[in-house]
CSV table of C-alpha atoms in Angstrom, one decimal:
chain,number,residue,atom,x,y,z
A,4,MET,CA,-52.6,-20.6,41.1
A,5,ASP,CA,-56.2,-21.8,41.3
A,6,LEU,CA,-58.1,-20.6,38.4
A,7,GLU,CA,-61.2,-22.9,38.4
A,8,ASN,CA,-63.2,-20.3,40.3
A,9,VAL,CA,-62.6,-17.6,37.8
A,10,LYS,CA,-66.0,-16.5,36.3
A,11,THR,CA,-65.3,-12.8,35.0
A,12,ILE,CA,-62.4,-12.1,32.8
A,13,GLY,CA,-61.2,-8.5,32.5
A,14,ILE,CA,-59.6,-7.5,29.1
A,15,PRO,CA,-57.8,-4.2,28.8
A,16,ARG,CA,-59.2,-2.3,25.9
A,17,ALA,CA,-55.8,-1.6,24.3
A,18,MET,CA,-52.8,-3.0,22.4
A,19,LEU,CA,-53.7,-6.4,20.8
A,20,TYR,CA,-57.3,-6.3,21.9
A,21,TYR,CA,-58.3,-4.3,18.8
A,22,ARG,CA,-56.8,-6.9,16.6
A,23,CYS,CA,-58.0,-10.0,18.5
A,24,GLN,CA,-61.3,-8.8,20.1
A,25,ALA,CA,-63.4,-11.3,18.4
A,26,LEU,CA,-61.1,-14.2,19.1
A,27,TRP,CA,-60.6,-13.4,22.7
A,28,THR,CA,-64.2,-12.4,23.6
A,29,SER,CA,-65.7,-15.4,21.8
A,30,PHE,CA,-63.4,-17.8,23.4
A,31,PHE,CA,-64.4,-16.8,26.8
A,32,GLU,CA,-68.0,-16.4,26.1
A,33,GLU,CA,-68.1,-20.0,24.6
A,34,LEU,CA,-66.8,-21.3,27.8
A,35,GLU,CA,-69.7,-19.4,29.5
A,36,LEU,CA,-67.3,-16.9,31.2
A,37,SER,CA,-68.3,-13.2,31.6
A,38,VAL,CA,-66.0,-10.7,29.8
A,39,MET,CA,-65.4,-7.2,31.3
A,40,LEU,CA,-63.8,-4.6,29.1
A,41,SER,CA,-61.9,-1.6,30.5
A,42,PRO,CA,-63.7,1.7,29.5
A,43,PRO,CA,-62.6,3.7,26.5
A,44,THR,CA,-59.4,5.6,26.7
A,45,THR,CA,-59.4,9.2,28.2
A,46,ARG,CA,-57.0,11.8,29.0
A,47,GLU,CA,-57.1,10.8,32.7
A,48,LEU,CA,-56.5,7.1,31.8
A,49,ILE,CA,-53.6,8.0,29.8
A,50,GLU,CA,-52.1,10.4,32.6
A,51,ASN,CA,-52.7,7.5,35.0
A,52,GLY,CA,-50.9,4.8,32.9
A,53,SER,CA,-48.0,7.1,32.2
A,54,SER,CA,-47.5,7.7,35.9
A,55,ILE,CA,-47.2,3.9,36.7
A,56,ALA,CA,-45.5,2.6,33.6
A,57,VAL,CA,-41.7,2.5,32.8
A,58,ASP,CA,-40.8,6.1,31.5
A,59,GLU,CA,-39.1,4.8,28.4
A,60,THR,CA,-41.9,2.7,27.2
A,61,CYS,CA,-44.1,3.6,24.2
A,62,LEU,CA,-47.3,5.6,24.5
A,63,SER,CA,-49.3,2.5,23.5
A,64,ALA,CA,-47.9,0.5,26.5
A,65,LYS,CA,-48.5,3.3,28.9
A,66,ILE,CA,-52.1,3.6,27.8
A,67,PHE,CA,-52.4,-0.3,28.3
A,68,MET,CA,-51.1,0.2,31.8
A,69,GLY,CA,-54.0,2.7,32.5
A,70,HIS,CA,-56.5,0.2,31.3
A,71,VAL,CA,-55.1,-2.5,33.4
A,72,SER,CA,-55.5,0.0,36.4
A,73,ALA,CA,-59.2,0.6,35.5
A,74,LEU,CA,-59.8,-3.2,35.8
A,75,MET,CA,-58.1,-3.6,39.0
A,76,GLY,CA,-60.4,-5.2,41.7
A,77,LYS,CA,-63.2,-5.5,39.3
A,78,CYS,CA,-62.9,-8.8,37.9
A,79,ASP,CA,-61.7,-12.3,38.9
A,80,ALA,CA,-58.8,-12.2,36.6
A,81,ILE,CA,-57.2,-9.9,33.9
A,82,PHE,CA,-56.4,-11.5,30.6
A,83,ILE,CA,-52.8,-10.5,29.1
A,84,PRO,CA,-51.7,-13.1,26.6
A,85,ARG,CA,-48.0,-13.4,25.4
A,86,TYR,CA,-47.8,-13.3,21.7
A,87,SER,CA,-44.5,-14.2,20.2
A,88,SER,CA,-45.1,-15.9,16.8
A,89,LEU,CA,-48.0,-17.2,14.7
A,90,ASP,CA,-45.6,-19.2,12.5
A,91,HIS,CA,-42.0,-19.4,11.5
A,92,ASP,CA,-42.1,-16.0,9.9
A,93,ALA,CA,-45.1,-14.2,11.7
A,94,VAL,CA,-43.1,-12.7,14.6
A,95,PHE,CA,-44.7,-10.1,17.0
A,96,CYS,CA,-42.8,-7.1,18.5
A,97,THR,CA,-41.1,-8.2,21.8
A,98,ARG,CA,-43.5,-5.8,23.6
A,99,PHE,CA,-46.3,-8.2,23.3
A,100,GLU,CA,-44.2,-11.1,24.4
A,101,GLY,CA,-43.1,-9.4,27.6
A,102,LEU,CA,-46.4,-7.4,28.5
A,103,PHE,CA,-47.7,-9.9,30.9
A,104,ASP,CA,-44.6,-10.1,32.9
A,105,GLN,CA,-44.2,-6.3,32.9
A,106,THR,CA,-47.7,-5.7,33.9
A,107,ARG,CA,-47.4,-8.3,36.9
A,108,ASN,CA,-44.3,-6.4,38.0
A,109,VAL,CA,-45.9,-3.0,37.8
A,110,PHE,CA,-48.9,-4.2,39.9
A,111,ARG,CA,-46.9,-6.6,42.0
A,112,SER,CA,-48.1,-5.2,45.2
A,113,GLN,CA,-51.9,-5.7,44.5
A,114,PRO,CA,-53.7,-9.0,44.9
A,115,GLN,CA,-55.3,-9.0,41.4
A,116,ARG,CA,-55.1,-12.3,39.6
A,117,PHE,CA,-53.7,-12.2,35.9
A,118,ILE,CA,-54.0,-15.0,33.4
A,119,SER,CA,-52.1,-15.4,30.1
A,120,CYS,CA,-51.4,-18.1,27.5
A,121,ASN,CA,-48.2,-18.4,25.4
A,122,VAL,CA,-48.6,-18.1,21.6
A,123,ASP,CA,-45.3,-19.0,20.2
A,124,ALA,CA,-45.4,-21.3,17.1
A,125,LYS,CA,-41.7,-21.1,16.5
A,126,ALA,CA,-41.3,-22.9,19.8
A,127,GLY,CA,-44.1,-25.4,19.2
A,128,CYS,CA,-47.0,-23.7,20.7
A,129,SER,CA,-49.6,-22.7,18.2
A,130,GLU,CA,-52.4,-20.2,19.2
A,131,GLU,CA,-54.8,-23.1,19.4
A,132,THR,CA,-52.6,-25.0,21.7
A,133,ALA,CA,-52.0,-22.0,23.8
A,134,PHE,CA,-55.8,-21.3,24.2
A,135,VAL,CA,-56.6,-24.9,24.9
A,136,SER,CA,-54.1,-25.1,27.6
A,137,LEU,CA,-55.6,-21.8,29.1
A,138,GLY,CA,-59.1,-23.4,29.0
A,139,LYS,CA,-57.7,-26.4,30.9
A,140,GLU,CA,-56.2,-24.1,33.5
A,141,LEU,CA,-59.5,-22.4,33.9
A,142,GLY,CA,-61.1,-25.9,34.7
A,143,PHE,CA,-62.6,-27.1,31.3
A,144,SER,CA,-61.7,-30.0,29.6
A,145,ALA,CA,-59.5,-30.3,26.5
A,146,LYS,CA,-62.4,-31.0,24.2
A,147,GLU,CA,-64.4,-27.9,25.5
A,148,SER,CA,-61.5,-25.6,25.3
A,149,ARG,CA,-60.7,-26.9,21.7
A,150,ALA,CA,-64.4,-26.4,20.7
A,151,ALA,CA,-64.4,-22.8,22.2
A,152,TYR,CA,-61.1,-22.0,20.3
A,153,VAL,CA,-62.4,-23.2,16.9
A,154,LYS,CA,-65.7,-21.2,17.3
A,155,ALA,CA,-63.7,-18.1,18.4
A,156,ARG,CA,-61.3,-18.6,15.4
A,157,LYS,CA,-64.2,-18.6,13.0
A,158,ALA,CA,-65.7,-15.4,14.8
A,159,ASP,CA,-62.1,-13.8,14.0
A,160,GLN,CA,-62.1,-14.9,10.5
A,161,ARG,CA,-65.8,-13.4,10.0
A,162,GLN,CA,-64.6,-10.2,11.5
A,163,GLN,CA,-61.5,-9.9,9.3
A,164,LYS,CA,-63.6,-10.6,6.3
A,165,GLN,CA,-66.1,-7.8,7.3
A,166,TRP,CA,-63.3,-5.4,8.0
A,167,ALA,CA,-61.9,-5.9,4.5
A,168,LYS,CA,-65.3,-5.7,2.9
A,169,GLU,CA,-65.9,-2.4,4.6
A,170,GLN,CA,-62.6,-0.9,3.2
A,171,GLU,CA,-63.4,-2.0,-0.3
A,172,GLU,CA,-66.8,-0.2,0.1
A,173,LEU,CA,-65.2,2.9,1.5
A,174,SER,CA,-62.8,3.1,-1.3
A,175,GLU,CA,-65.9,3.5,-3.8
A,176,GLN,CA,-67.0,6.6,-2.0
A,177,ASP,CA,-66.6,10.1,-3.4
A,178,GLY,CA,-64.0,12.3,-2.0
A,179,LEU,CA,-60.2,12.3,-1.4
A,180,LYS,CA,-59.0,8.7,-0.5
A,181,ILE,CA,-56.6,8.8,2.3
A,182,LEU,CA,-54.9,5.5,3.5
A,183,LEU,CA,-54.1,5.5,7.3
A,184,VAL,CA,-51.2,3.2,8.1
A,185,GLY,CA,-51.1,2.5,11.6
A,186,HIS,CA,-51.6,-0.1,14.3
A,187,SER,CA,-55.1,-1.1,15.4
A,188,TYR,CA,-54.5,0.0,19.0
A,189,ILE,CA,-54.1,3.5,17.6
A,190,LEU,CA,-56.6,3.7,14.8
A,191,SER,CA,-59.4,2.1,16.9
A,192,ASP,CA,-58.6,3.9,20.1
A,193,PRO,CA,-61.5,6.4,20.5
A,194,PHE,CA,-59.1,8.9,22.3
A,195,LEU,CA,-56.2,8.6,19.9
A,196,GLN,CA,-58.1,8.5,16.6
A,197,LYS,CA,-60.8,11.1,17.2
A,198,PRO,CA,-58.7,14.3,16.1
A,199,ILE,CA,-57.5,12.4,12.9
A,200,TYR,CA,-61.0,11.0,11.8
A,201,ASP,CA,-62.7,14.2,12.7
A,202,THR,CA,-60.3,16.5,10.9
A,203,LEU,CA,-60.3,14.3,7.7
A,204,ALA,CA,-64.0,14.0,7.7
A,205,GLU,CA,-64.6,17.6,8.1
A,206,ASN,CA,-62.3,18.2,5.1
A,207,GLY,CA,-64.1,15.7,2.9
A,208,ALA,CA,-61.7,12.9,3.0
A,209,VAL,CA,-62.5,9.2,3.1
A,210,CYS,CA,-60.4,7.4,5.5
A,211,LEU,CA,-59.3,3.9,4.6
A,212,ARG,CA,-57.3,1.6,7.2
A,213,ALA,CA,-54.3,-0.4,6.2
A,214,ASP,CA,-54.6,-2.6,9.5
A,215,ARG,CA,-58.3,-3.7,8.2
A,216,MET,CA,-57.4,-4.9,4.9
A,217,ASP,CA,-56.5,-8.4,3.7
A,218,ARG,CA,-53.7,-9.7,5.8
A,219,ALA,CA,-52.5,-12.6,3.7
A,220,LYS,CA,-52.2,-10.5,0.6
A,221,ALA,CA,-50.5,-7.7,2.5
A,222,ARG,CA,-47.8,-10.1,4.0
A,223,ARG,CA,-47.0,-11.4,0.4
A,224,ALA,CA,-46.7,-7.8,-0.9
A,225,SER,CA,-44.6,-6.9,2.0
A,226,ALA,CA,-42.3,-9.8,1.3
A,227,ALA,CA,-41.8,-8.7,-2.3
A,228,PHE,CA,-41.3,-5.1,-1.3
A,229,SER,CA,-38.9,-5.7,1.5
A,230,PRO,CA,-37.9,-9.3,2.4
A,231,THR,CA,-36.3,-8.3,5.7
A,232,CYS,CA,-39.3,-6.7,7.3
A,233,ARG,CA,-39.6,-8.7,10.4
A,234,TRP,CA,-42.8,-8.0,12.4
A,235,ILE,CA,-46.0,-9.4,11.4
A,236,MET,CA,-48.3,-6.3,12.0
A,237,ASN,CA,-45.9,-4.0,10.3
A,238,GLU,CA,-45.5,-6.5,7.4
A,239,GLU,CA,-49.4,-6.2,7.0
A,240,LEU,CA,-49.2,-2.3,7.2
A,241,VAL,CA,-46.3,-2.3,4.6
A,242,GLY,CA,-47.9,-4.6,2.3
A,243,ASN,CA,-51.3,-2.9,2.3
A,244,ALA,CA,-49.5,0.5,1.7
A,245,VAL,CA,-47.9,-0.9,-1.3
A,246,LEU,CA,-51.0,-2.5,-2.6
A,247,TRP,CA,-53.1,0.4,-2.1
A,248,LYS,CA,-50.6,3.5,-3.0
A,249,GLU,CA,-52.0,3.8,-6.6
A,250,LYS,CA,-55.7,3.6,-5.4
A,251,VAL,CA,-55.5,6.6,-2.8
A,252,ASP,CA,-54.8,10.3,-3.0
A,253,GLY,CA,-52.6,10.2,0.1
A,254,ILE,CA,-51.0,8.1,2.7
A,255,ILE,CA,-50.7,9.0,6.4
A,256,LEU,CA,-48.3,7.0,8.7
A,257,VAL,CA,-49.6,7.2,12.1
A,258,SER,CA,-47.4,5.7,15.1
A,259,ALA,CA,-47.1,6.1,18.8
A,260,PHE,CA,-43.9,7.6,20.3
A,261,PRO,CA,-41.4,6.0,20.5
A,262,CYS,CA,-42.2,2.8,18.6
A,263,GLY,CA,-39.1,0.9,17.3
A,264,PRO,CA,-40.6,-1.2,14.5
A,265,ASP,CA,-42.8,1.7,13.3
A,266,SER,CA,-39.5,3.9,13.2
A,267,MET,CA,-38.0,1.5,10.8
A,268,THR,CA,-40.9,0.6,8.5
A,269,ASN,CA,-42.2,4.1,8.4
A,270,GLU,CA,-38.8,5.3,7.2
A,271,LEU,CA,-38.8,2.5,4.7
A,272,LEU,CA,-42.2,3.6,3.2
A,273,ALA,CA,-41.2,7.3,3.3
A,274,ARG,CA,-38.1,6.6,1.3
A,275,ARG,CA,-39.5,4.3,-1.4
A,276,LEU,CA,-43.1,5.4,-1.9
A,277,LYS,CA,-42.3,8.4,-4.1
A,278,ASP,CA,-45.3,8.6,-6.2
A,279,VAL,CA,-48.0,9.4,-3.5
A,280,PRO,CA,-48.3,12.2,-1.0
A,281,LEU,CA,-47.2,11.0,2.5
A,282,LEU,CA,-47.3,12.3,5.9
A,283,GLN,CA,-45.7,10.9,9.0
A,284,LEU,CA,-47.8,11.7,12.3
A,285,VAL,CA,-46.3,10.6,15.6
A,286,LEU,CA,-48.4,10.9,18.6
A,287,ASP,CA,-47.1,11.0,22.2
A,288,ALA,CA,-48.7,11.7,25.6
A,289,GLN,CA,-48.2,15.4,25.2
A,290,SER,CA,-49.8,15.6,21.8
A,291,GLY,CA,-52.5,18.3,21.5
A,292,THR,CA,-55.2,18.2,18.9
A,293,ALA,CA,-54.4,21.6,17.5
A,294,GLY,CA,-51.1,20.5,16.1
A,295,VAL,CA,-52.5,17.3,14.7
A,296,GLU,CA,-55.5,19.0,13.0
A,297,THR,CA,-53.2,21.8,11.4
A,298,ARG,CA,-50.8,19.3,9.9
A,299,LEU,CA,-53.7,17.2,8.6
A,300,GLU,CA,-55.5,20.3,7.0
A,301,SER,CA,-52.1,21.3,5.4
A,302,PHE,CA,-51.5,17.8,4.1
A,303,LEU,CA,-55.0,17.8,2.4
A,304,ASP,CA,-54.3,21.2,0.9
A,305,ILE,CA,-51.1,19.9,-0.6
A,306,ILE,CA,-52.9,17.0,-2.1
A,307,ARG,CA,-55.6,19.2,-3.5
A,308,PHE,CA,-52.9,21.6,-5.0
A,309,ARG,CA,-51.3,18.8,-6.7
A,310,LYS,CA,-54.6,17.6,-8.1
A,311,GLY,CA,-55.3,21.1,-9.4
A,312,GLY,CA,-57.9,21.9,-6.8
A,313,LEU,CA,-56.1,24.8,-5.3
A,314,SER,CA,-54.6,27.8,-6.9
C-alpha cells in the first residue's frame, strides 16, 4: 500500500488513545502530519458502533467501531496500532492485538485506508522499532522517524508525570476520597464517565484515578499482591488500588461489560481488599444514568455511615 501521500491521520478517540494520546499525536505532528480525532462519544455513536461490531465484543470495542465510523472518508488513513507487549512481562489484552484486523474486516467494503504498527517486545519489536518502521512506511527516513519517536516518548513521559502530580494534589483536597479503578478509555470518555463524576462531585466526593498514578510503582505493588496478574493495564490498576487503599475512603471498580481481564482482577480486589468500602460498577450499552447515580449515592451514604456521618 502506498502511504507516502498520507498527510492527515485519523485517530479514533477510544480504547488506547486515552493512554497513548501524547505519544501518538506527538509522533505524527513531529513528522508534520495532521492529526484528526474522532468526535467525543455520544449515545448515537455508541448505537452506531454496536450495530456494526461483533455482538459478543465488549462495550469499549463497540464504542471504538463507532469512532472509526465517524472518521471514515474524512482523513487519508486511520491509525490503529497493534499492541501486544511492551516487555517480557508487560502484556496487553488480546483485544488490542487484534483490533486492527477486526476493524479492517468490519469496514472491508469501504475504500478507507488504515495504518498500523506492531508493538510486540516479546517478539523482538519494541515500541520504538514499531514506530520507526511506521515512519519509514509513511515516507520518512529512519533518522527522522526515530527523532519523532524520541520526542513523542518524552511528551508521553511528561504527561504521565503531570497526571500523577494531579492525583497527588487531588488527594490533599477536603472531602470523601474515592478511588476510581478503571481503564482510561472508560474514565476519560466524556459520555461514560459523566454520570459517575457528576454524581460524586454533587455529593462532595473527590475523585482519584488509579489509571493516572505512577505506573512503575503500581506494577511492583501488583506483583507483590498477585504474581499471576497478566495484563499490564490491569496490573497498574490493581497495584494502585493496593497502594492507595489506606489513603481513600472508598474504591469503585468501573468496567465495561463484558471485559474478561476486568472480571478476573476486579474479583481479586473484591475478595482481598476487606478493609475499605468497595463498589463494583459495570457499564453496558443499555446502562441508564439513573441506576448509576442511585448506586453511587447509596455507596457514599454507606461510607458516611461507617465514618459516623449518618445516623
